[in-house]
CSV table of C-alpha atoms and ligand atoms in Angstrom, one decimal:
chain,number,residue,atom,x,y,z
B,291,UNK,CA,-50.4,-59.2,-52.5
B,292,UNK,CA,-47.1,-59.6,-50.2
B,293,UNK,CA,-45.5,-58.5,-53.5
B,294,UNK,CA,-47.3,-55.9,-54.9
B,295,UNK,CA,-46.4,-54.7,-50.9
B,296,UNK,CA,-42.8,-55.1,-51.6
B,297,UNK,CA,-43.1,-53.5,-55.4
B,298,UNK,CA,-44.5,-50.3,-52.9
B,299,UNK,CA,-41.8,-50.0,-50.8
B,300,UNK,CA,-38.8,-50.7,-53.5
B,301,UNK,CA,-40.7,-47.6,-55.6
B,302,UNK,CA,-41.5,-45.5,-52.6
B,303,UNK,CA,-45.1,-45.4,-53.4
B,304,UNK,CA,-48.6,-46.4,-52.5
B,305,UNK,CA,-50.1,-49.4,-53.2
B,306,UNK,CA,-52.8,-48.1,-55.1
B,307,UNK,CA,-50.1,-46.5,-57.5
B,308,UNK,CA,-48.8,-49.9,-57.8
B,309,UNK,CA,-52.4,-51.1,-58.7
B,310,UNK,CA,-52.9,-48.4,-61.4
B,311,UNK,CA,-49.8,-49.3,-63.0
B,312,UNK,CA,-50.3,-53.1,-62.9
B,313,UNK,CA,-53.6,-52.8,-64.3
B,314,UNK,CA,-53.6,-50.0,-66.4
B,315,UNK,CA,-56.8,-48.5,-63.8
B,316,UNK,CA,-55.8,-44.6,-64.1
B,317,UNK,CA,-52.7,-42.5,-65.8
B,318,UNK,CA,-49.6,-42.4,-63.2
B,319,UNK,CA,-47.2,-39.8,-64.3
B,320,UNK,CA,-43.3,-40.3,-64.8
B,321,UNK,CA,-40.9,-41.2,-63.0
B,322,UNK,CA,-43.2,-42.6,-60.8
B,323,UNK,CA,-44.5,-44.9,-63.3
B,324,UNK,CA,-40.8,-46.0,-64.2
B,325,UNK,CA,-40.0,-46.0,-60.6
B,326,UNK,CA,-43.2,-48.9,-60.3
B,327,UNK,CA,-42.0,-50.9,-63.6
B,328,UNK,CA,-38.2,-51.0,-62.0
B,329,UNK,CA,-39.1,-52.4,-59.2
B,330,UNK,CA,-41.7,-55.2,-60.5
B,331,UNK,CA,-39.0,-56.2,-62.4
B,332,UNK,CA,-36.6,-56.5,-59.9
B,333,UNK,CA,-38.9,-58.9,-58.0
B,334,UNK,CA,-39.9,-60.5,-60.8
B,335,UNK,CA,-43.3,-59.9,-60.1
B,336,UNK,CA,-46.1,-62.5,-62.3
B,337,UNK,CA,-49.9,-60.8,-61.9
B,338,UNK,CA,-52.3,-63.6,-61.5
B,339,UNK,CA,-54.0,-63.7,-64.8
B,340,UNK,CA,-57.0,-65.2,-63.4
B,341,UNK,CA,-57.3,-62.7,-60.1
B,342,UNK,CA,-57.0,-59.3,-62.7
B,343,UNK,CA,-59.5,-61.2,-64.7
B,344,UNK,CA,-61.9,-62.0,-61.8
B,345,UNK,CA,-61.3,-58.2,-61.0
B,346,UNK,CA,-62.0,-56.9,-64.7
B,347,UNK,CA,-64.5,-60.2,-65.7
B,348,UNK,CA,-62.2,-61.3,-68.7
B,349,UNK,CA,-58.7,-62.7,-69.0
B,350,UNK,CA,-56.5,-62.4,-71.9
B,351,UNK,CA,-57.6,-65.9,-72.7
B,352,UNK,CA,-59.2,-66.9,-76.2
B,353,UNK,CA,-61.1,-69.8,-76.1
B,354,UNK,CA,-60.6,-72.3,-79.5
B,355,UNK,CA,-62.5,-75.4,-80.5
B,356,UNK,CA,-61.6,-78.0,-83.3
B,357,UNK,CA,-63.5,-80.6,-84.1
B,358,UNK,CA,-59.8,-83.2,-85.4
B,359,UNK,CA,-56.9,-81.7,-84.1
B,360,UNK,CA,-55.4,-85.6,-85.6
B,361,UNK,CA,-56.6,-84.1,-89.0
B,362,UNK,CA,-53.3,-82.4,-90.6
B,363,UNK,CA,-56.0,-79.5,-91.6
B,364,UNK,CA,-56.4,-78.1,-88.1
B,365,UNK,CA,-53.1,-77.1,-86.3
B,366,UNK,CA,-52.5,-75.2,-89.4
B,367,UNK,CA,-55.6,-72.8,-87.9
B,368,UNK,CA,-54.5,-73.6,-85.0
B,369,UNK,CA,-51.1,-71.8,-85.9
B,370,UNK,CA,-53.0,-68.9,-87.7
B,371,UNK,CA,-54.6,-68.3,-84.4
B,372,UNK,CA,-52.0,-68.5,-81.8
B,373,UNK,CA,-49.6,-66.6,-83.6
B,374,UNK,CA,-51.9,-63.6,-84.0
B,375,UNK,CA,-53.4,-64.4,-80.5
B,376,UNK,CA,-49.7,-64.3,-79.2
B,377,UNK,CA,-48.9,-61.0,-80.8
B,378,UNK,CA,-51.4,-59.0,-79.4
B,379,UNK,CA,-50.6,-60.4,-75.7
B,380,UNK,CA,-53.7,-63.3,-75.7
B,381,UNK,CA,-52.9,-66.8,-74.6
B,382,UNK,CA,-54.8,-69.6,-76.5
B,383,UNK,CA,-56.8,-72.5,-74.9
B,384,UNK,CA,-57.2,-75.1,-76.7
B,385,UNK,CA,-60.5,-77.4,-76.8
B,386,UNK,CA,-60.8,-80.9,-79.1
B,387,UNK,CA,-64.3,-82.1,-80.1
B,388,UNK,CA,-63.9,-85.5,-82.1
B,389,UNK,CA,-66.9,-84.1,-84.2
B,390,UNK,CA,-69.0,-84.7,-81.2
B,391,UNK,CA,-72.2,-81.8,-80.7
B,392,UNK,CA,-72.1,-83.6,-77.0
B,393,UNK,CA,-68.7,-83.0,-76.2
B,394,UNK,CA,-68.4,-80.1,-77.8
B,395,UNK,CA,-71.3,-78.6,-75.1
B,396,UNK,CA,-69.8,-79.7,-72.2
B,397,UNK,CA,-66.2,-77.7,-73.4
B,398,UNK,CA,-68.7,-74.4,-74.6
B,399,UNK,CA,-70.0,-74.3,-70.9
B,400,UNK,CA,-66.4,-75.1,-69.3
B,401,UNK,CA,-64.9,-72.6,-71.3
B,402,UNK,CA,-66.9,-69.7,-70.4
B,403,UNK,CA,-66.1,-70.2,-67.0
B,404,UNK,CA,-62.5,-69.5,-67.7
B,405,UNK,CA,-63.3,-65.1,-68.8
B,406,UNK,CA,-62.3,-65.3,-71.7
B,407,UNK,CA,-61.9,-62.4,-73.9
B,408,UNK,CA,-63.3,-64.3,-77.1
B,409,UNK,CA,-64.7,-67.8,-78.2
B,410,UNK,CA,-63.3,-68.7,-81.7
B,411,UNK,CA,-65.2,-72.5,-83.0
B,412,UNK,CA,-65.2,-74.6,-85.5
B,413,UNK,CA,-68.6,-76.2,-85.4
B,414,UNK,CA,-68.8,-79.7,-84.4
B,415,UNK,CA,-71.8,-80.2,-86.8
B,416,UNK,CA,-74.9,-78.3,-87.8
B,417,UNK,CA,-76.4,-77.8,-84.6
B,418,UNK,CA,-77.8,-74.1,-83.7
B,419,UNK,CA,-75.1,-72.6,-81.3
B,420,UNK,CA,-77.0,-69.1,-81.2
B,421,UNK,CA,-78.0,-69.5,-77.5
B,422,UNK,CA,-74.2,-70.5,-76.4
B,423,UNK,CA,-72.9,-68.0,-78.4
B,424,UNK,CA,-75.5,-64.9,-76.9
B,425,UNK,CA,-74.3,-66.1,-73.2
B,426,UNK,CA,-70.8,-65.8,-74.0
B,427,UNK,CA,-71.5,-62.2,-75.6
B,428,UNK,CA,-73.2,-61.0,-72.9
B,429,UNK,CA,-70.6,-61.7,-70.3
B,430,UNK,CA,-68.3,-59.4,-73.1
B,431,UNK,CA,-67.0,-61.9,-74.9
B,432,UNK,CA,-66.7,-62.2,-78.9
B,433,UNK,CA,-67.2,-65.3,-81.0
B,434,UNK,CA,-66.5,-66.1,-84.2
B,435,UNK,CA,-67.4,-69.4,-86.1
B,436,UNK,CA,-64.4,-70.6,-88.2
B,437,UNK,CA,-64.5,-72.9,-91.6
B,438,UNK,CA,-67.9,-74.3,-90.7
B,439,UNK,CA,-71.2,-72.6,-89.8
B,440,UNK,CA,-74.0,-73.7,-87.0
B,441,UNK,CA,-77.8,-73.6,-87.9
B,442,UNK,CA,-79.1,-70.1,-88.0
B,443,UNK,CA,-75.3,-68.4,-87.9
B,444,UNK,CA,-75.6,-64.6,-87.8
B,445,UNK,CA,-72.5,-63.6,-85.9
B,446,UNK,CA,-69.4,-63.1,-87.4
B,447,UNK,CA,-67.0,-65.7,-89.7
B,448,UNK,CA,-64.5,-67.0,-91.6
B,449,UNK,CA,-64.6,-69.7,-93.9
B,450,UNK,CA,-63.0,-70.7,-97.5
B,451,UNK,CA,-65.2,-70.0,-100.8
B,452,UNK,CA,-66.3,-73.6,-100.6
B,453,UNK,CA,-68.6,-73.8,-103.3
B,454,UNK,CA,-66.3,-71.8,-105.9
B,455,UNK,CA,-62.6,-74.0,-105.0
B,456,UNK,CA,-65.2,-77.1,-105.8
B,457,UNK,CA,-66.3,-75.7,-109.1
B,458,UNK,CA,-63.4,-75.2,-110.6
B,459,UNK,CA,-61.9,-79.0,-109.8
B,460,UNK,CA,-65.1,-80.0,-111.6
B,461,UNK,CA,-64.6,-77.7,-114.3
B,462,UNK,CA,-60.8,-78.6,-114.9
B,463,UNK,CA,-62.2,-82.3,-114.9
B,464,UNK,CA,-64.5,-81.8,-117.6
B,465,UNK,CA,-62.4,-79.5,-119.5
B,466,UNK,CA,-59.6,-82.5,-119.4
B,467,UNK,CA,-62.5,-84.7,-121.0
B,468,UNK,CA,-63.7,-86.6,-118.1
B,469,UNK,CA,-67.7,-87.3,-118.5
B,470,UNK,CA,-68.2,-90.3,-116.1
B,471,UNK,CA,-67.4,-87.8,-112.9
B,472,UNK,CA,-68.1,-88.8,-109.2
B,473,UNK,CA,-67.7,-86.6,-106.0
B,474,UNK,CA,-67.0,-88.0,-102.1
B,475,UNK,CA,-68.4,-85.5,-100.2
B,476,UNK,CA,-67.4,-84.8,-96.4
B,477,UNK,CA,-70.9,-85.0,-93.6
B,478,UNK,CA,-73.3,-83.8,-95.4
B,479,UNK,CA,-74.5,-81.8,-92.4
B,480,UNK,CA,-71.5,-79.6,-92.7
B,481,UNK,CA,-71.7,-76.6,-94.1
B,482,UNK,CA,-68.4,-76.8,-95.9
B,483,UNK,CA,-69.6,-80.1,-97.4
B,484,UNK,CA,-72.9,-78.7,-98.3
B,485,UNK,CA,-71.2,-76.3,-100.3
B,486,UNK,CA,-68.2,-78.1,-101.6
B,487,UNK,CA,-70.9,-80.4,-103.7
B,488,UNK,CA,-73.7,-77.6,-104.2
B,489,UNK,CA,-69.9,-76.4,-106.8
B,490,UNK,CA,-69.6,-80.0,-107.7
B,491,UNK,CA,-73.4,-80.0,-108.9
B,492,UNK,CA,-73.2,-76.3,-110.9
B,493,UNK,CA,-70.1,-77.6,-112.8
B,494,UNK,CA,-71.8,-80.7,-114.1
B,495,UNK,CA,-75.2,-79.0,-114.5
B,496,UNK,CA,-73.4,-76.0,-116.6
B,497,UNK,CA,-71.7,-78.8,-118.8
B,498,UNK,CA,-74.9,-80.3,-119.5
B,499,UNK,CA,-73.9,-83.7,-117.9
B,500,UNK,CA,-76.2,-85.7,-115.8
B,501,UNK,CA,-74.9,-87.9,-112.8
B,502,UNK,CA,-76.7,-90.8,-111.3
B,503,UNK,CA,-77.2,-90.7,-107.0
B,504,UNK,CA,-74.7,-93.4,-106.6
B,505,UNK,CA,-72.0,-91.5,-108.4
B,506,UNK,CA,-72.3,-89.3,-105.3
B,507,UNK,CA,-70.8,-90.9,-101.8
B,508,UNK,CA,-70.9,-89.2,-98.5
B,509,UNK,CA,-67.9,-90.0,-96.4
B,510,UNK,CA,-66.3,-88.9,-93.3
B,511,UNK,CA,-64.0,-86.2,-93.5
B,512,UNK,CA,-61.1,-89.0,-93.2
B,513,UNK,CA,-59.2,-91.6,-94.8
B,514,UNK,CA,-60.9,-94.7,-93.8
B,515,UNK,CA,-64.1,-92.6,-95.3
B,516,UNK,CA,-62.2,-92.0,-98.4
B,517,UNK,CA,-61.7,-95.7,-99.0
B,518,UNK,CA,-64.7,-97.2,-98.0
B,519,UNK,CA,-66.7,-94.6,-100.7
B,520,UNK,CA,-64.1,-95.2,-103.2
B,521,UNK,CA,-64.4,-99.0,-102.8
B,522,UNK,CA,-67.7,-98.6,-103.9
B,523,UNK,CA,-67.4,-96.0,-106.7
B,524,UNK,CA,-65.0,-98.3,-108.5
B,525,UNK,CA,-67.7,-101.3,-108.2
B,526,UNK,CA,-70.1,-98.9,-110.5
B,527,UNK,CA,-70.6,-99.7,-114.0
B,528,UNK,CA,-69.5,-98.0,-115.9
B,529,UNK,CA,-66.5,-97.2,-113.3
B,530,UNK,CA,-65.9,-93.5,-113.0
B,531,UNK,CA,-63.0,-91.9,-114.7
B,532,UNK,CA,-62.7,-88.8,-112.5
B,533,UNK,CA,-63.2,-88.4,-108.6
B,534,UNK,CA,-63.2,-85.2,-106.4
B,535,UNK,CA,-62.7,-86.0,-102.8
B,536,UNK,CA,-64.0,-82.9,-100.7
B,537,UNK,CA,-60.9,-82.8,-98.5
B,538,UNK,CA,-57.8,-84.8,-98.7
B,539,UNK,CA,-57.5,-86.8,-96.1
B,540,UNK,CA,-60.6,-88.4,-98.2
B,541,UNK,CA,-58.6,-88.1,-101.2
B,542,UNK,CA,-55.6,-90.1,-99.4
B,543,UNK,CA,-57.9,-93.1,-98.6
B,544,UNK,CA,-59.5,-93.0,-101.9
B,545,UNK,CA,-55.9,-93.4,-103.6
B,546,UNK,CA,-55.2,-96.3,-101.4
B,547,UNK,CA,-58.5,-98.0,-102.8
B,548,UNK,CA,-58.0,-97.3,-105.8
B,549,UNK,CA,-54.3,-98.7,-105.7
B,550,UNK,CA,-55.7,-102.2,-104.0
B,551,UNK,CA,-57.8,-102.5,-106.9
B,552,UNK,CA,-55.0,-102.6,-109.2
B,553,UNK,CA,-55.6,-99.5,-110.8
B,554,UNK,CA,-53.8,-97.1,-111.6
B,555,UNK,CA,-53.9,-93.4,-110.6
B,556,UNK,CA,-54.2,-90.8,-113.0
B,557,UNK,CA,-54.2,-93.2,-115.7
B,558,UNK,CA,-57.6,-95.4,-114.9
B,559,UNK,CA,-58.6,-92.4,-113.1
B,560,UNK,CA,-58.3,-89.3,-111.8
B,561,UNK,CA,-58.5,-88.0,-108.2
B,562,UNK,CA,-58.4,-83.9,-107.0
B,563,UNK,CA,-58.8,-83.5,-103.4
B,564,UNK,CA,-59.5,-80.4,-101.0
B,565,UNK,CA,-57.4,-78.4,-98.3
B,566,UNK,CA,-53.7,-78.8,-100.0
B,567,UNK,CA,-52.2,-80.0,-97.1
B,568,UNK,CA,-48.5,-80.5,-97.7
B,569,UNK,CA,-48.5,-84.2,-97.7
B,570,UNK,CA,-50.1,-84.1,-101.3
B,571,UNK,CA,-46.8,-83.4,-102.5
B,572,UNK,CA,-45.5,-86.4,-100.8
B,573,UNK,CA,-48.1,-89.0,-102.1
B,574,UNK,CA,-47.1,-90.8,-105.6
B,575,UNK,CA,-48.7,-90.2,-107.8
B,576,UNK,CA,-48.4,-86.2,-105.8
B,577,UNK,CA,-52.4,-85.1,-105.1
B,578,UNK,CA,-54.1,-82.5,-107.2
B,579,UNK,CA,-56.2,-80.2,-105.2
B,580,UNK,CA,-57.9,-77.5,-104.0
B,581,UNK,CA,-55.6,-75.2,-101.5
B,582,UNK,CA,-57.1,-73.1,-98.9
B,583,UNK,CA,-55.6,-71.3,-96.0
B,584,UNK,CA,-55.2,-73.3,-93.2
B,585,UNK,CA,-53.1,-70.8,-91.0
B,586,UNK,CA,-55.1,-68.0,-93.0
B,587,UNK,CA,-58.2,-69.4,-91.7
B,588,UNK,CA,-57.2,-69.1,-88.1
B,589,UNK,CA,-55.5,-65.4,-88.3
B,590,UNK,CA,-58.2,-64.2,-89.4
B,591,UNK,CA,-60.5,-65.3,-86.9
B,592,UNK,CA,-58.8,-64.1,-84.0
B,593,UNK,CA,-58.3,-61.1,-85.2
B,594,UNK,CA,-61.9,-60.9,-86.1
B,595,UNK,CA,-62.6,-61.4,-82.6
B,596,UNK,CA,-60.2,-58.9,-80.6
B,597,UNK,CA,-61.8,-56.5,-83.6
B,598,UNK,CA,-65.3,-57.8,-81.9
B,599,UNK,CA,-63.9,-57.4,-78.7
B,600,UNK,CA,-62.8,-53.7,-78.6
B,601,UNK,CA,-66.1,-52.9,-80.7
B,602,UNK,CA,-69.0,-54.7,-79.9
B,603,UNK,CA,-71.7,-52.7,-81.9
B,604,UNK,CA,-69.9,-52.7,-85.6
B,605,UNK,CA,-71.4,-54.3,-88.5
B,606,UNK,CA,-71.0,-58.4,-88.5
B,607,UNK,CA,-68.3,-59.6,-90.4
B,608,UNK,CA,-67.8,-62.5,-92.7
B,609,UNK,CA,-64.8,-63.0,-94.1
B,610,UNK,CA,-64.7,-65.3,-97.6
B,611,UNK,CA,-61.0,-67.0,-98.0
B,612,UNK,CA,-60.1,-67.3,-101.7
B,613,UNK,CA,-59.0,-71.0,-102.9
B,614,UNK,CA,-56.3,-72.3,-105.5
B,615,UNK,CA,-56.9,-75.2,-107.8
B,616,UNK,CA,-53.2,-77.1,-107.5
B,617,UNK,CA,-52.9,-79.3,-110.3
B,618,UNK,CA,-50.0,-82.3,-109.8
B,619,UNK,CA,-49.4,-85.8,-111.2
B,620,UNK,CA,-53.2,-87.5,-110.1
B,621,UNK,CA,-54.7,-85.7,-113.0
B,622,UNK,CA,-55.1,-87.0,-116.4
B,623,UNK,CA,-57.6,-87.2,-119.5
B,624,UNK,CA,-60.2,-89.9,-119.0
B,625,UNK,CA,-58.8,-93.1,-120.6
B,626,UNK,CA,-61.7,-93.5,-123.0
B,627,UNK,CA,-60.4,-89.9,-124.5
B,628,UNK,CA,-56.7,-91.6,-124.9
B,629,UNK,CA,-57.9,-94.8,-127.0
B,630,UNK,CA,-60.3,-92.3,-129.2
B,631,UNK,CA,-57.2,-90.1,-129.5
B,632,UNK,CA,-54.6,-93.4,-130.2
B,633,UNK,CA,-52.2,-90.6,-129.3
B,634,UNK,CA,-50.1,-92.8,-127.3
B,635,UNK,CA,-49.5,-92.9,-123.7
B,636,UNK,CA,-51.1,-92.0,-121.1
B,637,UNK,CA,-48.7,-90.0,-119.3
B,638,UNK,CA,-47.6,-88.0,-122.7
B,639,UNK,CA,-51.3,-86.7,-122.7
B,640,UNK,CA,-51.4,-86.0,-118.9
B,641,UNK,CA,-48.2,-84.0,-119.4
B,642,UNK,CA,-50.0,-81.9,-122.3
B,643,UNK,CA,-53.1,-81.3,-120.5
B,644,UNK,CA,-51.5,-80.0,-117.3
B,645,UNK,CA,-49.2,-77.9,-119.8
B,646,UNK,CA,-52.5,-76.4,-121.6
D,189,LIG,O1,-59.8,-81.7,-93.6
D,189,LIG,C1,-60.8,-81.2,-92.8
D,189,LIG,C2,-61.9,-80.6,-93.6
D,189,LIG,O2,-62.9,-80.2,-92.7
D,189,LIG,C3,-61.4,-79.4,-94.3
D,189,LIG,O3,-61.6,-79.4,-95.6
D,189,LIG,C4,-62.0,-78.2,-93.6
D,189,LIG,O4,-62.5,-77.3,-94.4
D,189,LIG,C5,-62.8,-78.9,-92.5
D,189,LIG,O5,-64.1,-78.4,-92.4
């Protein structure tokens, strides 16, 4: 207050003036207005976010909740959101769940307590989040579910085409030869999981292949999951010659398994993970996989939520993110195909495929 006083008497005008200009309340005419600006800047003048909000009933604060920010997936939506959150004068706050429905309450009630101006979440699990969500849009807030989807989701979204970035790894298994296929899902009560295998499943079924339950492994969306399912996947008889890990931190645990067992990867068999992350391309043998937007993921949703924001009565939006199949070195013809072939090597007819 004592500076808004002084921003008054440097600018030789009222304080109300001052308050119109700060807050944007009613049109003040030049110079006046430049007179105002001049002389906030010369006292370097800082508004208290959280006063103007209590005034207005938001802040320029978006609210964001992961469920891993230790999985290499999430600050890449993190980025994505900040840097459109950031461009259009938002601040981000930042909220970490460990996959935990509990905790992940207790941060939804905290949060709205803050004014934010919109609520952007990655669901912790499956849980219905409809009532949380209505409470924060009737105090003006939008929300927007990111990657994953609650029980009973009708507000707006973002999310990768799940199902479809699945299918094709299937389908560029199968094509290679592979018959003996096996998938390592993430939580099954995940909606991205749920998806990811309902591809798997219409790959196989359009192939006309059959695969048993225990071909099928549910994991955390994590290494140590990743290595514990593929422990078990190579103890199967016969021993799968293709696996696709639904993300690839998965994928990373499932090549160390693999590895311990003495096999080798792509030549015993063959592993495509999901999300691309840029340490793929560090791993030997480098990881095939299915890339989705990270960053892309994130943009979207924020944006999708000031659009909510300034309009709350337009249609809901959701937004479907298109995935890319990235084939590298952990991808080769089964090694049944190679012996009926007695073409040679292994790594000759890995090198053909990925050329075809
Ligand atoms: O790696 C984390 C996984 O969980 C990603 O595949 C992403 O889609 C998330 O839900």
């Amino acid at each position: 207050m004592a500076n808004m006083k002084r921003i008054a008497e440097l600018a030789g005008v009222s304080l109300g003036t001052v308050s119109h200009v700060l807050n944007g309340t009613a049109r003040v005419r030049e110079p006046l207005r430049e007179r105002v600006l001049n002389a906030v800047h010369e006292t370097g003048y800082q508004p208290s976010q959280l006063a103007r909000g209590l005034r207005r009933d938001k802040t320029n604060i978006l609210a964001m909740i992961v469920p891993d920010i230790l999985n290499p997936f999430f600050p890449g939506v993190v980025r994505g959101a900040e840097d459109v959150a950031f461009a259009n004068g938002f601040r981000l706050v930042l909220c970490n769940t460990d996959n935990d429905h509990k905790k992940e309450l207790v941060h939804l009630n905290a949060l709205q307590t803050y004014l934010p101006s919109g609520l952007i979440v990655i669901p912790s699990d499956f849980s219905d989040l409809t009532a949380q969500a209505e409470s924060y849009r009737k105090s003006g807030a939008a929300v927007v579910c990111v990657d994953r989807l609650p029980r009973n989701w009708a507000g707006d979204s973002v999310t990768s085409d799940n199902a479809v970035g699945a299918f094709n790894a299937t389908s560029y298994l199968i094509d290679l030869g592979h018959r003996r296929l096996a998938v390592i899902t993430g939580p099954l009560h995940l909606t991205n999981s749920q998806d990811r295998l309902k591809g798997f499943k219409r790959a196989v079924r359009q192939a006309g292949l059959e695969i048993a339950p225990a071909y099928a492994q549910e994991a955390t969306f994590d290494r140590a999951g990743g290595y514990a399912k593929t422990k078990i996947l190579l103890r199967l008889l016969p021993r799968p010659t293709a696996i696709l890990a639904c993300n690839d931190m998965i994928a990373l645990g499932a090549l160390m398994a693999v590895r311990e067992e003495k096999l080798n990867c792509p030549d015993d068999i063959s592993i495509i993970g999901f999300d691309g992350l840029d340490v793929t391309e560090t791993t030997t043998p480098q990881l095939s996989s299915v890339y989705q937007s990270s960053y892309q993921l994130g943009a979207e949703a924020v944006q999708l939520a000031l659009d909510r924001f300034a309009d709350t009565s337009s249609p809901v939006r959701h937004i479907v993110l298109k995935t890319e199949l990235k084939i590298r070195e952990s991808v080769a013809p089964p090694p049944k195909l190679e012996s009926a072939n007695g073409t040679g090597s292994a790594k000759r007819l890995r090198l053909a495929a990925v050329r075809a």
